[in-house]
GROMACS .gro file of C-alpha atoms in nm:
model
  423
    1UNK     CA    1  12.172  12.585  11.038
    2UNK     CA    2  11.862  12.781  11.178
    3UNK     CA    3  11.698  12.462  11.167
    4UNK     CA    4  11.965  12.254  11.426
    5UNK     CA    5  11.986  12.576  11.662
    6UNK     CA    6  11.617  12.585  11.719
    7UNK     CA    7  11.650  12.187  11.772
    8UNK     CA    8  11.917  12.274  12.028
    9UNK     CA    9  11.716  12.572  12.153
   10UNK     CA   10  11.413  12.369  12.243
   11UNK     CA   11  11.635  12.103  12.397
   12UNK     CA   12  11.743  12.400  12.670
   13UNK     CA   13  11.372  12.459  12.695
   14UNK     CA   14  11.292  12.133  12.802
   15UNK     CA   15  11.567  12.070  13.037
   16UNK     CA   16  11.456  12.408  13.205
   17UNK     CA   17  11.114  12.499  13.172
   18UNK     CA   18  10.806  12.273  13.305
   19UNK     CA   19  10.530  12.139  13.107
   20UNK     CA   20  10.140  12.128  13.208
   21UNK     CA   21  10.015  11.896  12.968
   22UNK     CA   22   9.852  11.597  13.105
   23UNK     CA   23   9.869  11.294  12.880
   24UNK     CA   24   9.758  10.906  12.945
   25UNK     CA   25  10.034  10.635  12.979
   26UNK     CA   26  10.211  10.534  12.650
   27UNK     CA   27  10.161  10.099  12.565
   28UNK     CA   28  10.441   9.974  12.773
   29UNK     CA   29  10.541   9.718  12.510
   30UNK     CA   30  10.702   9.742  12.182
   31UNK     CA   31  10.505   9.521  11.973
   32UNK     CA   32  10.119   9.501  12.114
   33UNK     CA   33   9.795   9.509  12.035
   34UNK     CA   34   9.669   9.879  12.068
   35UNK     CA   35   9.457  10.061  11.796
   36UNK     CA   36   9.339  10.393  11.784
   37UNK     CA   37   9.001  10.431  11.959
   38UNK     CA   38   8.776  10.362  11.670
   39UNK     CA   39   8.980  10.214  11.416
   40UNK     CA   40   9.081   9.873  11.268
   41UNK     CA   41   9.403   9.724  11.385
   42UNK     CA   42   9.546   9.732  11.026
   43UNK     CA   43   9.481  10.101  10.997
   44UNK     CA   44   9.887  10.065  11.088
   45UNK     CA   45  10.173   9.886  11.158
   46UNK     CA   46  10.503   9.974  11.359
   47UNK     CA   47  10.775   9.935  11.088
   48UNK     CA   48  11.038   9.753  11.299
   49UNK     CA   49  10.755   9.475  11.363
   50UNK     CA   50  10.872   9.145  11.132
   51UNK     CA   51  10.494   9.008  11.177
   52UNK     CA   52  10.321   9.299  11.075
   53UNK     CA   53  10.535   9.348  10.776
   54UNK     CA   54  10.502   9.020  10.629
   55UNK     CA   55  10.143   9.014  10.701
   56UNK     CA   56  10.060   9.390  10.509
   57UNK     CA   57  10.283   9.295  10.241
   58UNK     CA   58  10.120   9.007  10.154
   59UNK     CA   59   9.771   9.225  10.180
   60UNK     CA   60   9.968   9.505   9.980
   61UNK     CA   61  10.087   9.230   9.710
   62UNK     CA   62   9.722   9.092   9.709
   63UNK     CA   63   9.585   9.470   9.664
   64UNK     CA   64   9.841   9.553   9.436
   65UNK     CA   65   9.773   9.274   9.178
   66UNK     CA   66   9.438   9.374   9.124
   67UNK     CA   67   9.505   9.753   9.037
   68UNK     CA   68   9.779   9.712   8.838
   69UNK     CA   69   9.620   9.489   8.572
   70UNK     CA   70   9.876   9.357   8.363
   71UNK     CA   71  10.078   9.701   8.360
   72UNK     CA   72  10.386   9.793   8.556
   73UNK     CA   73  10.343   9.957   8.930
   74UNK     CA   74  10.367  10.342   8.990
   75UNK     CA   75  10.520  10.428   9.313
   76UNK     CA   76  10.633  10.792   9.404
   77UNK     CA   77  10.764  10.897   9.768
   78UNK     CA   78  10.772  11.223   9.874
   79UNK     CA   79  11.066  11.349  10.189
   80UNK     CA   80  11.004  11.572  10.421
   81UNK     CA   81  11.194  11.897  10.390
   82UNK     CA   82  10.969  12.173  10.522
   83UNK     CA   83  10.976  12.492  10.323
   84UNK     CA   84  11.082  12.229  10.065
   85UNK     CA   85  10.778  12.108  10.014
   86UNK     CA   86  10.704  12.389   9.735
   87UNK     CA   87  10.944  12.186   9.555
   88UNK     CA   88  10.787  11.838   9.550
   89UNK     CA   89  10.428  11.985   9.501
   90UNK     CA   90  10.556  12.226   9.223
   91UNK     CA   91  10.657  11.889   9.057
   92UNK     CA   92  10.379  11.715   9.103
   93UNK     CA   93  10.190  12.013   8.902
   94UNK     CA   94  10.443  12.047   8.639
   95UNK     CA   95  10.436  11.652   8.615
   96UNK     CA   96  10.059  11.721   8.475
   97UNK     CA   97  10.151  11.969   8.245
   98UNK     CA   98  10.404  11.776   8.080
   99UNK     CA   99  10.135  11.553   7.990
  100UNK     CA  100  10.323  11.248   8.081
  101UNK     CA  101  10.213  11.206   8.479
  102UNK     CA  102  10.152  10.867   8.589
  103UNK     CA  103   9.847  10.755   8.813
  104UNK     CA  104  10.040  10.644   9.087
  105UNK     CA  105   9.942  10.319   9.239
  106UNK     CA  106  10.144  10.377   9.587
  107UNK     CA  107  10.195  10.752   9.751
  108UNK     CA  108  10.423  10.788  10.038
  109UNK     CA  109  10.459  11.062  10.209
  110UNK     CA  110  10.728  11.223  10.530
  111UNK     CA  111  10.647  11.500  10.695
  112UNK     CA  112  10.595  11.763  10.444
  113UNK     CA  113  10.581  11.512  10.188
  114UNK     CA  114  10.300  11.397  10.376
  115UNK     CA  115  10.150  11.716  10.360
  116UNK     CA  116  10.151  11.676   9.927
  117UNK     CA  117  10.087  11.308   9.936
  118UNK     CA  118   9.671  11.320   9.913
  119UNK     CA  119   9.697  11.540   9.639
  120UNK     CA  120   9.911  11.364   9.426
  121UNK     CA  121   9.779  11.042   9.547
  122UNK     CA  122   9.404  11.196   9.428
  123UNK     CA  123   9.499  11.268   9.072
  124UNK     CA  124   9.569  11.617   8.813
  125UNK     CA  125   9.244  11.752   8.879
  126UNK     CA  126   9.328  11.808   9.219
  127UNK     CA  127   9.635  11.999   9.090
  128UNK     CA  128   9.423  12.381   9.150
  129UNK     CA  129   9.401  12.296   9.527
  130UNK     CA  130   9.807  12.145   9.553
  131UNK     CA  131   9.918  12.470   9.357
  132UNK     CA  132   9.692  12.702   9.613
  133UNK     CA  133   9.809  12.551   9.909
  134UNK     CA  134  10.194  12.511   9.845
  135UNK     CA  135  10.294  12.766   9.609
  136UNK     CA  136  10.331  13.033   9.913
  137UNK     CA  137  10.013  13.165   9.942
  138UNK     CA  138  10.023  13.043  10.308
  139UNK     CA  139  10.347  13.073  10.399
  140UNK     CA  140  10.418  13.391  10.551
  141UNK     CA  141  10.167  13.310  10.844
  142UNK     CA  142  10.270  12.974  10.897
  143UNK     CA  143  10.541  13.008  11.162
  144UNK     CA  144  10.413  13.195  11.487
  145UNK     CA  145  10.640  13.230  11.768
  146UNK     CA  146  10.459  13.073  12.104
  147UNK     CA  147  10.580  13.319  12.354
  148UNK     CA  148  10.682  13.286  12.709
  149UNK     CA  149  10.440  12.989  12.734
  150UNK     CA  150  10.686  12.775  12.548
  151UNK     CA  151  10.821  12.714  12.900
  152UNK     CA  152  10.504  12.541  13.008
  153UNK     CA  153  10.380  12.377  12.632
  154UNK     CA  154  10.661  12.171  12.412
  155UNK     CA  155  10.697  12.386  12.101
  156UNK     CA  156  10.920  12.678  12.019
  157UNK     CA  157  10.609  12.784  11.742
  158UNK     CA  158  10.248  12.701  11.810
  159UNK     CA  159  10.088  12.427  11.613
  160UNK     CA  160   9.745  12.573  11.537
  161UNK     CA  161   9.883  12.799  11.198
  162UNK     CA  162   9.988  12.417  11.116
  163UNK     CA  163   9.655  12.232  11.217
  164UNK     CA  164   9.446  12.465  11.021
  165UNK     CA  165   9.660  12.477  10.771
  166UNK     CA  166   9.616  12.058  10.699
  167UNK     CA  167   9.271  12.102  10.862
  168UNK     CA  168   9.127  12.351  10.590
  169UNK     CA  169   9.265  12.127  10.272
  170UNK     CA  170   9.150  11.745  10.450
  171UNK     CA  171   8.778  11.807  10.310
  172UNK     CA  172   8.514  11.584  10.377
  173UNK     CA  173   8.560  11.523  10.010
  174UNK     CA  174   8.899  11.457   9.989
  175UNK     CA  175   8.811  11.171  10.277
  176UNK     CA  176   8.555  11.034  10.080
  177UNK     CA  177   8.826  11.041   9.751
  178UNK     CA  178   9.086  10.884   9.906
  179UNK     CA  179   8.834  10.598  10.053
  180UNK     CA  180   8.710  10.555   9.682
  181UNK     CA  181   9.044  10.502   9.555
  182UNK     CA  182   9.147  10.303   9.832
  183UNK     CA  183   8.878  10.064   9.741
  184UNK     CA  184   9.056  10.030   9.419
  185UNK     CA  185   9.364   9.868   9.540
  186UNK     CA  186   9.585  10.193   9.543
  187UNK     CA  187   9.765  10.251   9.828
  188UNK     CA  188   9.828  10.614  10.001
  189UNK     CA  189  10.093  10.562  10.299
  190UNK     CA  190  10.200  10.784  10.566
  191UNK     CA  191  10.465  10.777  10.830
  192UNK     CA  192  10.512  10.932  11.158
  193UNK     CA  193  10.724  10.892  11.414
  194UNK     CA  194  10.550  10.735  11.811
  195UNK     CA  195  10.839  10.892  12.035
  196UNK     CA  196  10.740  10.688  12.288
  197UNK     CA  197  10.910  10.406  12.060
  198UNK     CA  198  11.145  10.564  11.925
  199UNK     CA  199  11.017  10.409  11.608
  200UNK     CA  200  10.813  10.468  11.264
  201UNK     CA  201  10.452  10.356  11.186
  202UNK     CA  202  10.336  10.371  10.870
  203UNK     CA  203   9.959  10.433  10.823
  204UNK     CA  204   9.738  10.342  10.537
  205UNK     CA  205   9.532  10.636  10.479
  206UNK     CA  206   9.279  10.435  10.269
  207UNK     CA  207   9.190  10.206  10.539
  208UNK     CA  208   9.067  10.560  10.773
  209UNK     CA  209   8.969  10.724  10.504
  210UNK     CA  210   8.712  10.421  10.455
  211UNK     CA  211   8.573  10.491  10.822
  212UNK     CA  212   8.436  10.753  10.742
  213UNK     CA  213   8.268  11.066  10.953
  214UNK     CA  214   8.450  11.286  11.241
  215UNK     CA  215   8.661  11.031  11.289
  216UNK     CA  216   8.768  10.938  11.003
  217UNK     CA  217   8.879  11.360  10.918
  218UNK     CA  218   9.016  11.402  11.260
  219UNK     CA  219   9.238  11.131  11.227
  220UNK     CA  220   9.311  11.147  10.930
  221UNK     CA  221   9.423  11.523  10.966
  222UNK     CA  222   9.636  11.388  11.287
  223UNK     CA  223   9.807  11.181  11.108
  224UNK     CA  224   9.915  11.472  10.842
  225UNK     CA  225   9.984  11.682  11.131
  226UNK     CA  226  10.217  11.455  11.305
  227UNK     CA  227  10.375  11.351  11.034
  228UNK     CA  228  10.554  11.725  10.997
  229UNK     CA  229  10.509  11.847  11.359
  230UNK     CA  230  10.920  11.927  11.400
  231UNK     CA  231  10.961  11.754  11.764
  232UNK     CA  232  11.057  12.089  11.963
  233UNK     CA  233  10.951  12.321  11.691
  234UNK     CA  234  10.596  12.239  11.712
  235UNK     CA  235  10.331  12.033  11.978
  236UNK     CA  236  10.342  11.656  11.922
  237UNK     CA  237  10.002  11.480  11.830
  238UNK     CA  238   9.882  11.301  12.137
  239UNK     CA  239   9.696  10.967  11.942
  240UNK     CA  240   9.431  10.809  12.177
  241UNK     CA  241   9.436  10.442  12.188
  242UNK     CA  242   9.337  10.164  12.345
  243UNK     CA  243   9.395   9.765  12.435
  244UNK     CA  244   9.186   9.515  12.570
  245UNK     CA  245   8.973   9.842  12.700
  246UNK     CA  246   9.265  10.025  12.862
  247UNK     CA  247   9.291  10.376  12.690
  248UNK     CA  248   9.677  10.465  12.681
  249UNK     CA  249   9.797  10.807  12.485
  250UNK     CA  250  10.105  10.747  12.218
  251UNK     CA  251  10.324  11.029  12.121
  252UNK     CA  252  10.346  11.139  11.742
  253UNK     CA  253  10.627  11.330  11.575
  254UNK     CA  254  10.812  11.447  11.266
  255UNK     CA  255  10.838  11.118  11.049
  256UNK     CA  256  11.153  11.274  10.956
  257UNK     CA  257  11.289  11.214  11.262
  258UNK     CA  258  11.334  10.809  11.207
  259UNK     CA  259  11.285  10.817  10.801
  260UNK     CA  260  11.370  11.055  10.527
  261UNK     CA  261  11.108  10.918  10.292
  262UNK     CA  262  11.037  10.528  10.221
  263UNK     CA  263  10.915  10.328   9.953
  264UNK     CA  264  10.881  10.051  10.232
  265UNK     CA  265  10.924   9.978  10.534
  266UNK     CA  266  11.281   9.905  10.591
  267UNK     CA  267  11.241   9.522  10.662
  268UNK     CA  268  11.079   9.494  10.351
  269UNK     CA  269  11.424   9.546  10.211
  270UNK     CA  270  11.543   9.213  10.313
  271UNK     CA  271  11.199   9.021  10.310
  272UNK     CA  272  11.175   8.784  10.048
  273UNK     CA  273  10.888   8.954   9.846
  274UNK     CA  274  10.698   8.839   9.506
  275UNK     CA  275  10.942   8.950   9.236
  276UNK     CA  276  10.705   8.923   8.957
  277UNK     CA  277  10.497   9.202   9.140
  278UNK     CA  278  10.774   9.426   9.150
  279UNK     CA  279  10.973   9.419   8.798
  280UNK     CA  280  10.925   9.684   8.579
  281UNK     CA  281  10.779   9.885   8.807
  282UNK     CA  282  10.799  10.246   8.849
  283UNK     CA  283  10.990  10.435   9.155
  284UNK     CA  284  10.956  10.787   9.150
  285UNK     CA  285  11.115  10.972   9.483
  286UNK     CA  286  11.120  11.350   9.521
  287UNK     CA  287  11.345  11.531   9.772
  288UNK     CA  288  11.233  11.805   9.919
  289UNK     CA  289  11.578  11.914  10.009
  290UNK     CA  290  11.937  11.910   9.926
  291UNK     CA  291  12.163  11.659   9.959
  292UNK     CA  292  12.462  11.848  10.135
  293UNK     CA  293  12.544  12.197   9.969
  294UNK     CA  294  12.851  12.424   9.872
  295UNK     CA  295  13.120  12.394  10.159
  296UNK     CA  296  13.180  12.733  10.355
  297UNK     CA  297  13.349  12.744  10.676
  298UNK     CA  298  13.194  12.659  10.984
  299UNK     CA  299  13.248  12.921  11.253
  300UNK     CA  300  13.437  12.788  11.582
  301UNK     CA  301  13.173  12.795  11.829
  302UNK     CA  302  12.987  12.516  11.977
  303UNK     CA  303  12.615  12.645  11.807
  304UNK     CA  304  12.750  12.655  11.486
  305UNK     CA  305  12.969  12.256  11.530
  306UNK     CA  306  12.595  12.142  11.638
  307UNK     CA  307  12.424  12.284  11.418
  308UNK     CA  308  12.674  12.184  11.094
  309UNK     CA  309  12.687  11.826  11.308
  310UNK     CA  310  12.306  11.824  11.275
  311UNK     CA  311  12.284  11.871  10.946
  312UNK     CA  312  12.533  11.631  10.874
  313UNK     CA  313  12.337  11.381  11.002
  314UNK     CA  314  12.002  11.458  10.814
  315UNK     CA  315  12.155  11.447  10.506
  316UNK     CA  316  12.362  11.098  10.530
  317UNK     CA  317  12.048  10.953  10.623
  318UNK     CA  318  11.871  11.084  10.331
  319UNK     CA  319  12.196  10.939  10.133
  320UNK     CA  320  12.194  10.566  10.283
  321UNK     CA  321  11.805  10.528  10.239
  322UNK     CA  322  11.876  10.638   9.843
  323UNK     CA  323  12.129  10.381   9.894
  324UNK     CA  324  11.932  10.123  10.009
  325UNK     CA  325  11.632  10.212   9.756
  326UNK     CA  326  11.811  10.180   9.485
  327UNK     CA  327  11.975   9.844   9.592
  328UNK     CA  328  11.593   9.734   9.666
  329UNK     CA  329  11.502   9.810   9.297
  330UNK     CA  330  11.805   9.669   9.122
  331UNK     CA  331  11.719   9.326   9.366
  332UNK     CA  332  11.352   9.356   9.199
  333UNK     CA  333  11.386   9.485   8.831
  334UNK     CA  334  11.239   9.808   8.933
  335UNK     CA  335  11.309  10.160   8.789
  336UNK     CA  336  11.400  10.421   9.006
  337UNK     CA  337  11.363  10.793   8.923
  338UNK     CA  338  11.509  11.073   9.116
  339UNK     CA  339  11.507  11.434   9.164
  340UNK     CA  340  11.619  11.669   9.443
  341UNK     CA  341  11.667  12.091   9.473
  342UNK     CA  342  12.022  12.062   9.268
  343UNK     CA  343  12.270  12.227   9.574
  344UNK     CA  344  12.322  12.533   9.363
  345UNK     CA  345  11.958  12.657   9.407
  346UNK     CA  346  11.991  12.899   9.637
  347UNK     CA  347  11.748  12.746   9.891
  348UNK     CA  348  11.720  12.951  10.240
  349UNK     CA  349  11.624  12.604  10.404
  350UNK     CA  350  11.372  12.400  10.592
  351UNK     CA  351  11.199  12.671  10.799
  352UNK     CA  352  11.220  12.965  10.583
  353UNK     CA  353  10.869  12.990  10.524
  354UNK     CA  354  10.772  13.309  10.297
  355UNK     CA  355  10.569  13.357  10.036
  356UNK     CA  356  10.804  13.499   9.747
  357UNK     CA  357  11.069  13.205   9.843
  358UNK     CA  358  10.829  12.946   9.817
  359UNK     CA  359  10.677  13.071   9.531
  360UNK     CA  360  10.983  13.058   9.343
  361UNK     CA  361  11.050  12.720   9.472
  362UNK     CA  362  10.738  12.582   9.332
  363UNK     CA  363  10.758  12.734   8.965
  364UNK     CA  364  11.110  12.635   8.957
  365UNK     CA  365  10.980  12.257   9.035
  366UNK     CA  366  10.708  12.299   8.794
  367UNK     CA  367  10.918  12.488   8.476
  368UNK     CA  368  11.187  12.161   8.516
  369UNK     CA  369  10.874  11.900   8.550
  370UNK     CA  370  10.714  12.042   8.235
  371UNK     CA  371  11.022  12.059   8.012
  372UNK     CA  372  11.100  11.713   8.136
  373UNK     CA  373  11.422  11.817   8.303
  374UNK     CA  374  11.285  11.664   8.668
  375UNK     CA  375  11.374  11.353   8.701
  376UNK     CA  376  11.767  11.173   8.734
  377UNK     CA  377  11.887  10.839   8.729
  378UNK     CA  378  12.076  10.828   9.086
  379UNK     CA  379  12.402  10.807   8.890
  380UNK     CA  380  12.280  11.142   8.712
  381UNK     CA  381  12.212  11.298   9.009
  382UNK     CA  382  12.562  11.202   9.175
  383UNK     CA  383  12.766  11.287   8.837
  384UNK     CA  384  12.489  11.662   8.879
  385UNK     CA  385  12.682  11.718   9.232
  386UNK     CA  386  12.990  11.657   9.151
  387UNK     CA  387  13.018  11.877   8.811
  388UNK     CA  388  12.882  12.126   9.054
  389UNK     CA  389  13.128  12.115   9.332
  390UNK     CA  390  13.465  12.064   9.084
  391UNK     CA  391  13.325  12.403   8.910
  392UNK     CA  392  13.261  12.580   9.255
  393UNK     CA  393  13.595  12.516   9.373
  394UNK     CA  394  13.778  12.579   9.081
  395UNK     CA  395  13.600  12.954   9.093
  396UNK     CA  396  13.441  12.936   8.777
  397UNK     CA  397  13.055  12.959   8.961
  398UNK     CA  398  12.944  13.273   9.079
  399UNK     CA  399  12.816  13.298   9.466
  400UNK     CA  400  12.457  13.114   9.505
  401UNK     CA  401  12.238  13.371   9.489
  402UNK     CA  402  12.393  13.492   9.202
  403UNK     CA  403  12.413  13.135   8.980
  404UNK     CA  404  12.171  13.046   8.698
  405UNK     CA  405  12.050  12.734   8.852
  406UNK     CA  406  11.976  12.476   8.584
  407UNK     CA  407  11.676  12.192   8.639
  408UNK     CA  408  11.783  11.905   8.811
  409UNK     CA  409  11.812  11.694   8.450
  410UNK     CA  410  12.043  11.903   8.283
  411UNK     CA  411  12.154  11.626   8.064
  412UNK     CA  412  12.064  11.578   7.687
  413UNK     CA  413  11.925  11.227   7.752
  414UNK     CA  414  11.646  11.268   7.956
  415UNK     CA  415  11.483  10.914   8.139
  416UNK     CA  416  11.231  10.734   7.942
  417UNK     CA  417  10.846  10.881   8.168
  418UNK     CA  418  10.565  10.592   8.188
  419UNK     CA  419  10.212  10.627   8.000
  420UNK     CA  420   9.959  10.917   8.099
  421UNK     CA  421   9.764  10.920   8.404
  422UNK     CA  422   9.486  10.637   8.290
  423UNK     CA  423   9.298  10.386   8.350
   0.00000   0.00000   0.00000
């Protein structure tokens, strides 16, 4: 709810106020040629482009054959979700501790899931600096009102808590990680959304990683910074480009804003791919979020039929591109893993950013992921909601904040977990 009125709130904002930020002409094509100043053209690829899809997945097949040597694949996507993200990073640390954590060969990662990505994308011993960062420690500062200059700058909270928030953790060893890995075939993939499109790029993290210096960190962090800056909640990233030596500006957003999370690019979905790549392999996908909640009434006022409309929306999208992933790895032989806050946590929601909540969050995440109660089939997870719901409205739960709120796999059988995080 407080997340769809601020939505609506900034919307006023922008229909009345007046900005003063300058920025260069966006590309006035769909599909062209423009790079960011610096940077390979493959550094990224607009999602909706056919060419550029078949062309990176026959790179990413290539890559992906010579990392996986003779095992299955390890993929794991990560939503966004905001606040949620204590969630997916708390299971990414209890994943360790349970002794039975993949290496991953591909990391995704949506807004705040973008946020987590390089960490679990870098490996357990990397665990100290994902627990610091996302187990609240940083949250009660993280949301600072902007002030009357909202009315002149798009943003209802300024972005710098935000950009030295991702700033402080992208190290120039972390860079130089990621690049080594990279190099290995692995894969670390990260979506934002160019508003000027109205349409997701993905960007391989690996291939700016590998460019190393300023620009390789600044993008990098850009990226990361995009990737969960809330359109009208926080400042867009402004990405510098350029084609055939004209400099245009694109527009960067909330990746959340076109995709809830992705294993791949949506037109991989109906591309004919390599199937003897994909079977057997490995799909893990956390959600940092729930998938619709406890009905209560909705109050009879427009705000509050936005706001519930809003919501509505978010979470059907996160519900077809479940669908649609776990279509993808039936077509494939693939095994997909789920797990999602179960809608009896009593989670305060996207922007409720403060230390004690997220804190909780995150052991809650990491208790479930060390007991191996984390991870659901998708049937599992639907049967999960539904015993839920049919005891909430027969009255025998008691209200949300008051309910003992089991792990997400509260089942006896529990899914068979892939070997240890080796080589």
């Amino acid at each position: 709810m407080k997340t769809a009125f601020i939505f609506i709130l900034a919307s006023f904002l922008a229909l009345t106020g007046c900005t003063t930020v300058r920025r260069e002409q966006a590309p006035e094509m769909m599909l062209n040629a423009s790079t960011p100043v610096g940077f390979r053209p493959d550094v990224r690829y607009l999602s909706s482009d056919p060419n550029a899809v078949k062309s990176r997945f026959s790179e990413i097949l290539k890559r992906l054959r010579n990392t996986s040597k003779n095992r299955n694949l390890n993929i794991l996507a990560l939503s966004g979700g905001g606040a949620g993200g204590s969630f997916g990073a708390g299971a990414v640390v209890g994943m360790t501790r349970n002794g039975k954590r993949p290496q991953f060969d591909i990391v995704t990662g949506v807004s705040a899931g973008a946020l987590i990505a390089p960490f679990a994308f870098l490996g357990s011993q990397w665990d100290a600096q994902l627990d610091d960062n996302f187990s609240g420690k940083h949250s009660d500062n993280f949301l600072v009102l902007r002030g009357l200059d909202m009315l002149s700058r798009p943003g209802i909270y300024r972005s710098e808590p935000l950009i030295k928030f991702v700033n402080d953790f992208v190290t120039d060893n972390m860079i130089k990680e990621v690049a080594a890995q990279a190099a290995l075939g692995r894969m670390l993939l990260i979506a934002t959304t160019d508003l000027d499109k109205e349409e997701t790029v993905i960007w391989d993290m690996g291939l700016i990683a590998a460019r190393g210096g300023k620009a390789a960190h600044d993008l990098f962090r850009d990226v990361l910074v995009a990737s969960a800056s809330i359109p009208g909640v926080f400042e867009p990233i402004i990405v510098p480009v350029e084609n055939a030596g004209v400099r245009h500006d694109e527009m960067h957003v909330d990746a959340s804003a076109t995709v809830p999370f992705f294993v791949a690019p949506a037109l991989a979905y109906v591309l004919p791919l390599d199937a003897k790549v994909f079977k057997g392999a490995n799909i893990f996908v956390i959600i940092n979020g729930q998938l619709g909640g406890i009905p209560h009434t909705t109050e009879f006022d427009t705000i509050s039929i936005l706001s519930r409309s809003f919501s509505a929306v978010l979470n059907h999208m996160a519900k077809t591109q479940i669908a649609l992933t776990s279509a993808f790895a039936k077509r494939y032989g693939m095994n997909l893993s789920l797990t999602l806050i179960p809608i009896e946590y009593p989670f305060k929601g996207p922007l409720e950013f403060h230390e004690s909540t997220s804190r909780e969050l995150f052991k809650y995440a990491s208790d479930c992921a060390q007991q191996g109660k984390l991870w659901n089939t998708l049937e599992q997870s639907i049967a999960h909601s539904e015993k839920t719901l049919s005891k909430e409205s027969t009255n025998n739960l008691p209200t949300k904040e008051q309910a003992m709120v089991s792990c997400p796999l509260d089942e006896a059988e529990m899914p068979t977990l892939v070997p240890t995080e080796s080589r």
